[in-house]
Amino acid sequence: MFGRKAFKLVTELDLQTNIQPFNVALVKEVLNEMQSLYEANMADSNAIRNDDNMALLPSVQLRHIALTRNKRCILAYIHNRMRKLRELRWELGSIMPPEINSNLLNAEIQWFQSYNKSLAIYMRSLGEDQGFNLTANMLPPKTPYVEVKCVMDFGKLELEDGQVILLKKNTYHLLPRAVCEPLIRQGILEHNCT
């Protein structure tokens, strides 16, 4: 009691590099603890007010501090998950891989979709006619074209100039960096190091 479960929730974040399934059970335990602390505080506060029993004041303050700490831990847990989702959007693109998507709550999926929509609207507002893709080049490019190797069969890929390229496993291509960066992040293409 008094924040141990909430602390356990926050320490889970340090142990994880990827987004794990939302710990619904532990969050519910923390919320139940908060409810019982709140009810005890209400009873003692009424006793202080009605009976003028000031001996109960330190226990009310202690429970209030525990309530505040639990709330901060839950908010830190949720904020950290949202931060990781935001980072994944910039690294992987607008489509979340199924192994990550299965670990998310419906509310988190909706938040991710809303973030995608807001980012897309903002990127369309930049530039002249067609917008500007902020996620295309995370580092400044050295050349506009990149030699890549296709790691898996992908099918046809249409370039901006209308040229259609067939991406088959173990084929090499010289593609515009803006086209191949998202495919590299998805694991369909890889940089050719030779």
Tab-separated table of N, CA and C in Angstrom, residues 77-166:
chain	number	residue	atom	x	y	z
A	77	TYR	N	3.245	6.648	-16.454
A	77	TYR	CA	3.138	5.395	-17.219
A	77	TYR	C	2.441	5.656	-18.558
A	78	ILE	N	1.324	6.365	-18.525
A	78	ILE	CA	0.565	6.653	-19.746
A	78	ILE	C	1.354	7.594	-20.657
A	79	HIS	N	1.966	8.622	-20.084
A	79	HIS	CA	2.745	9.580	-20.880
A	79	HIS	C	3.913	8.886	-21.572
A	80	ASN	N	4.584	7.995	-20.869
A	80	ASN	CA	5.721	7.292	-21.459
A	80	ASN	C	5.274	6.433	-22.640
A	81	ARG	N	4.137	5.780	-22.534
A	81	ARG	CA	3.618	4.971	-23.639
A	81	ARG	C	3.277	5.866	-24.837
A	82	MET	N	2.689	7.030	-24.584
A	82	MET	CA	2.368	7.948	-25.678
A	82	MET	C	3.638	8.475	-26.345
A	83	ARG	N	4.654	8.741	-25.539
A	83	ARG	CA	5.932	9.225	-26.088
A	83	ARG	C	6.555	8.169	-26.994
A	84	LYS	N	6.500	6.902	-26.561
A	84	LYS	CA	7.040	5.825	-27.387
A	84	LYS	C	6.247	5.669	-28.681
A	85	LEU	N	4.925	5.826	-28.609
A	85	LEU	CA	4.103	5.759	-29.818
A	85	LEU	C	4.474	6.887	-30.785
A	86	ARG	N	4.683	8.076	-30.245
A	86	ARG	CA	5.069	9.210	-31.086
A	86	ARG	C	6.405	8.937	-31.771
A	87	GLU	N	7.372	8.392	-31.018
A	87	GLU	CA	8.675	8.065	-31.596
A	87	GLU	C	8.543	7.011	-32.684
A	88	LEU	N	7.689	6.002	-32.451
A	88	LEU	CA	7.481	4.962	-33.455
A	88	LEU	C	6.861	5.525	-34.722
A	89	ARG	N	5.994	6.519	-34.588
A	89	ARG	CA	5.387	7.136	-35.768
A	89	ARG	C	6.450	7.776	-36.639
A	90	TRP	N	7.424	8.424	-36.023
A	90	TRP	CA	8.481	9.075	-36.793
A	90	TRP	C	9.475	8.065	-37.348
A	91	GLU	N	9.679	6.953	-36.647
A	91	GLU	CA	10.640	5.946	-37.112
A	91	GLU	C	10.049	5.012	-38.165
A	92	LEU	N	8.818	4.529	-37.941
A	92	LEU	CA	8.245	3.480	-38.780
A	92	LEU	C	7.230	3.969	-39.795
A	93	GLY	N	6.687	5.138	-39.604
A	93	GLY	CA	5.667	5.641	-40.520
A	93	GLY	C	4.288	5.536	-39.908
A	94	SER	N	3.293	5.722	-40.770
A	94	SER	CA	1.920	5.823	-40.282
A	94	SER	C	1.260	4.484	-39.997
A	95	ILE	N	1.858	3.387	-40.434
A	95	ILE	CA	1.274	2.066	-40.198
A	95	ILE	C	2.073	1.369	-39.108
A	96	MET	N	1.382	1.041	-38.026
A	96	MET	CA	2.019	0.391	-36.885
A	96	MET	C	2.152	-1.110	-37.160
A	97	PRO	N	3.327	-1.693	-36.907
A	97	PRO	CA	3.480	-3.138	-37.097
A	97	PRO	C	2.509	-3.921	-36.203
A	98	PRO	N	2.034	-5.075	-36.685
A	98	PRO	CA	1.031	-5.843	-35.919
A	98	PRO	C	1.512	-6.267	-34.532
A	99	GLU	N	2.812	-6.564	-34.373
A	99	GLU	CA	3.304	-7.002	-33.064
A	99	GLU	C	3.256	-5.876	-32.035
A	100	ILE	N	3.340	-4.644	-32.473
A	100	ILE	CA	3.207	-3.506	-31.566
A	100	ILE	C	1.732	-3.152	-31.398
A	101	ASN	N	1.001	-3.176	-32.498
A	101	ASN	CA	-0.418	-2.821	-32.480
A	101	ASN	C	-1.215	-3.725	-31.543
A	102	SER	N	-0.808	-4.993	-31.436
A	102	SER	CA	-1.531	-5.925	-30.560
A	102	SER	C	-1.314	-5.612	-29.082
A	103	ASN	N	-0.289	-4.825	-28.751
A	103	ASN	CA	0.002	-4.468	-27.360
A	103	ASN	C	-0.689	-3.182	-26.916
A	104	LEU	N	-1.456	-2.564	-27.805
A	104	LEU	CA	-2.055	-1.279	-27.498
A	104	LEU	C	-3.520	-1.410	-27.105
A	105	LEU	N	-3.968	-0.498	-26.273
A	105	LEU	CA	-5.389	-0.391	-25.952
A	105	LEU	C	-6.103	0.328	-27.089
A	106	ASN	N	-7.420	0.204	-27.143
A	106	ASN	CA	-8.184	0.911	-28.172
A	106	ASN	C	-7.967	2.419	-28.080
A	107	ALA	N	-7.903	2.944	-26.863
A	107	ALA	CA	-7.680	4.377	-26.680
A	107	ALA	C	-6.308	4.785	-27.235
A	108	GLU	N	-5.298	3.944	-27.072
A	108	GLU	CA	-3.973	4.251	-27.603
A	108	GLU	C	-3.960	4.194	-29.130
A	109	ILE	N	-4.690	3.238	-29.698
A	109	ILE	CA	-4.796	3.147	-31.157
A	109	ILE	C	-5.481	4.393	-31.702
A	110	GLN	N	-6.539	4.836	-31.031
A	110	GLN	CA	-7.230	6.049	-31.457
A	110	GLN	C	-6.322	7.261	-31.335
A	111	TRP	N	-5.534	7.334	-30.264
A	111	TRP	CA	-4.603	8.444	-30.094
A	111	TRP	C	-3.579	8.434	-31.222
A	112	PHE	N	-3.054	7.248	-31.567
A	112	PHE	CA	-2.063	7.130	-32.637
A	112	PHE	C	-2.666	7.577	-33.968
A	113	GLN	N	-3.888	7.171	-34.257
A	113	GLN	CA	-4.548	7.578	-35.494
A	113	GLN	C	-4.778	9.088	-35.521
A	114	SER	N	-5.161	9.651	-34.385
A	114	SER	CA	-5.363	11.098	-34.297
A	114	SER	C	-4.034	11.834	-34.499
A	115	TYR	N	-2.966	11.311	-33.925
A	115	TYR	CA	-1.644	11.922	-34.104
A	115	TYR	C	-1.225	11.848	-35.566
A	116	ASN	N	-1.465	10.689	-36.208
A	116	ASN	CA	-1.175	10.541	-37.638
A	116	ASN	C	-1.909	11.592	-38.448
A	117	LYS	N	-3.187	11.752	-38.164
A	117	LYS	CA	-4.018	12.692	-38.911
A	117	LYS	C	-3.511	14.118	-38.715
A	118	SER	N	-3.214	14.495	-37.482
A	118	SER	CA	-2.711	15.848	-37.203
A	118	SER	C	-1.380	16.092	-37.896
A	119	LEU	N	-0.495	15.101	-37.864
A	119	LEU	CA	0.812	15.247	-38.507
A	119	LEU	C	0.657	15.348	-40.023
A	120	ALA	N	-0.248	14.545	-40.596
A	120	ALA	CA	-0.474	14.590	-42.042
A	120	ALA	C	-1.038	15.943	-42.466
A	121	ILE	N	-1.979	16.467	-41.701
A	121	ILE	CA	-2.555	17.781	-42.018
A	121	ILE	C	-1.468	18.854	-41.958
A	122	TYR	N	-0.634	18.783	-40.949
A	122	TYR	CA	0.441	19.765	-40.830
A	122	TYR	C	1.428	19.652	-41.999
A	123	MET	N	1.819	18.414	-42.358
A	123	MET	CA	2.784	18.247	-43.439
A	123	MET	C	2.195	18.702	-44.776
A	124	ARG	N	0.880	18.515	-44.989
A	124	ARG	CA	0.238	18.982	-46.219
A	124	ARG	C	0.202	20.511	-46.280
A	125	SER	N	0.183	21.148	-45.117
A	125	SER	CA	0.128	22.611	-45.102
A	125	SER	C	1.480	23.240	-45.443
A	126	LEU	N	2.550	22.467	-45.378
A	126	LEU	CA	3.889	22.975	-45.690
A	126	LEU	C	4.160	22.873	-47.184
A	127	GLY	N	5.052	23.648	-47.674
A	127	GLY	CA	5.445	23.550	-49.076
A	127	GLY	C	4.440	24.211	-49.994
A	128	GLU	N	4.667	24.050	-51.266
A	128	GLU	CA	3.863	24.715	-52.289
A	128	GLU	C	2.539	23.989	-52.515
A	129	ASP	N	2.561	22.958	-53.352
A	129	ASP	CA	1.331	22.298	-53.754
A	129	ASP	C	1.109	20.961	-53.054
A	130	GLN	N	2.173	20.195	-52.914
A	130	GLN	CA	2.015	18.830	-52.429
A	130	GLN	C	2.460	18.618	-50.993
A	131	GLY	N	2.821	19.646	-50.294
A	131	GLY	CA	3.234	19.499	-48.904
A	131	GLY	C	4.693	19.106	-48.786
A	132	PHE	N	5.073	18.764	-47.581
A	132	PHE	CA	6.462	18.410	-47.310
A	132	PHE	C	6.472	17.290	-46.286
A	133	ASN	N	7.075	16.159	-46.627
A	133	ASN	CA	7.130	15.011	-45.735
A	133	ASN	C	8.281	15.188	-44.744
A	134	LEU	N	7.953	15.511	-43.506
A	134	LEU	CA	8.971	15.725	-42.473
A	134	LEU	C	9.646	14.434	-42.041
A	135	THR	N	8.986	13.306	-42.226
A	135	THR	CA	9.526	12.031	-41.755
A	135	THR	C	10.392	11.339	-42.791
A	136	ALA	N	10.505	11.891	-44.009
A	136	ALA	CA	11.240	11.213	-45.077
A	136	ALA	C	12.721	11.116	-44.768
A	137	ASN	N	13.343	12.196	-44.397
A	137	ASN	CA	14.779	12.193	-44.137
A	137	ASN	C	15.031	12.596	-42.702
A	138	MET	N	15.270	11.620	-41.850
A	138	MET	CA	15.543	11.937	-40.462
A	138	MET	C	16.939	12.544	-40.302
A	139	LEU	N	17.850	12.197	-41.210
A	139	LEU	CA	19.177	12.804	-41.269
A	139	LEU	C	19.323	13.456	-42.636
A	140	PRO	N	20.098	14.508	-42.761
A	140	PRO	CA	20.262	15.135	-44.068
A	140	PRO	C	20.884	14.162	-45.070
A	141	PRO	N	20.307	14.048	-46.265
A	141	PRO	CA	20.832	13.095	-47.247
A	141	PRO	C	22.132	13.585	-47.875
A	142	LYS	N	23.015	12.633	-48.203
A	142	LYS	CA	24.255	12.963	-48.890
A	142	LYS	C	24.039	12.957	-50.396
A	143	THR	N	23.178	12.040	-50.854
A	143	THR	CA	22.825	11.967	-52.272
A	143	THR	C	21.318	11.777	-52.389
A	144	PRO	N	20.722	12.208	-53.492
A	144	PRO	CA	19.266	12.038	-53.632
A	144	PRO	C	18.849	10.600	-53.946
A	145	TYR	N	19.813	9.769	-54.406
A	145	TYR	CA	19.504	8.378	-54.739
A	145	TYR	C	20.280	7.428	-53.847
A	146	VAL	N	19.673	6.278	-53.572
A	146	VAL	CA	20.276	5.281	-52.701
A	146	VAL	C	20.199	3.925	-53.393
A	147	GLU	N	21.297	3.176	-53.337
A	147	GLU	CA	21.274	1.809	-53.859
A	147	GLU	C	20.783	0.902	-52.740
A	148	VAL	N	19.723	0.160	-53.041
A	148	VAL	CA	19.097	-0.688	-52.031
A	148	VAL	C	18.945	-2.108	-52.553
A	149	LYS	N	18.835	-3.025	-51.602
A	149	LYS	CA	18.570	-4.432	-51.904
A	149	LYS	C	17.189	-4.763	-51.358
A	150	CYS	N	16.400	-5.439	-52.157
A	150	CYS	CA	15.064	-5.842	-51.732
A	150	CYS	C	15.185	-7.110	-50.897
A	151	VAL	N	14.681	-7.093	-49.679
A	151	VAL	CA	14.809	-8.203	-48.740
A	151	VAL	C	13.667	-9.203	-48.900
A	152	MET	N	12.506	-8.728	-49.377
A	152	MET	CA	11.342	-9.607	-49.538
A	152	MET	C	10.581	-9.191	-50.787
A	153	ASP	N	9.766	-10.102	-51.288
A	153	ASP	CA	8.920	-9.775	-52.433
A	153	ASP	C	7.893	-8.737	-51.996
A	154	PHE	N	7.878	-7.614	-52.692
A	154	PHE	CA	6.960	-6.529	-52.342
A	154	PHE	C	5.942	-6.280	-53.440
A	155	GLY	N	6.351	-6.441	-54.674
A	155	GLY	CA	5.453	-6.170	-55.791
A	155	GLY	C	5.868	-4.910	-56.508
A	156	LYS	N	4.914	-4.265	-57.171
A	156	LYS	CA	5.199	-3.084	-57.972
A	156	LYS	C	5.251	-1.834	-57.103
A	157	LEU	N	6.186	-0.968	-57.443
A	157	LEU	CA	6.347	0.315	-56.765
A	157	LEU	C	6.383	1.388	-57.837
A	158	GLU	N	5.456	2.328	-57.752
A	158	GLU	CA	5.401	3.405	-58.730
A	158	GLU	C	6.111	4.632	-58.170
A	159	LEU	N	7.048	5.149	-58.957
A	159	LEU	CA	7.793	6.334	-58.554
A	159	LEU	C	7.025	7.587	-58.946
A	160	GLU	N	7.488	8.736	-58.491
A	160	GLU	CA	6.802	10.001	-58.745
A	160	GLU	C	6.738	10.351	-60.230
A	161	ASP	N	7.741	9.903	-61.015
A	161	ASP	CA	7.752	10.210	-62.447
A	161	ASP	C	6.915	9.223	-63.263
A	162	GLY	N	6.237	8.282	-62.584
A	162	GLY	CA	5.373	7.317	-63.267
A	162	GLY	C	6.040	6.000	-63.582
A	163	GLN	N	7.341	5.907	-63.366
A	163	GLN	CA	8.067	4.667	-63.619
A	163	GLN	C	7.654	3.617	-62.591
A	164	VAL	N	7.435	2.381	-63.062
A	164	VAL	CA	7.034	1.286	-62.185
A	164	VAL	C	8.201	0.321	-62.055
A	165	ILE	N	8.549	-0.002	-60.813
A	165	ILE	CA	9.658	-0.907	-60.528
A	165	ILE	C	9.099	-2.115	-59.792
A	166	LEU	N	9.543	-3.298	-60.193
A	166	LEU	CA	9.120	-4.526	-59.536
A	166	LEU	C	10.142	-4.869	-58.455
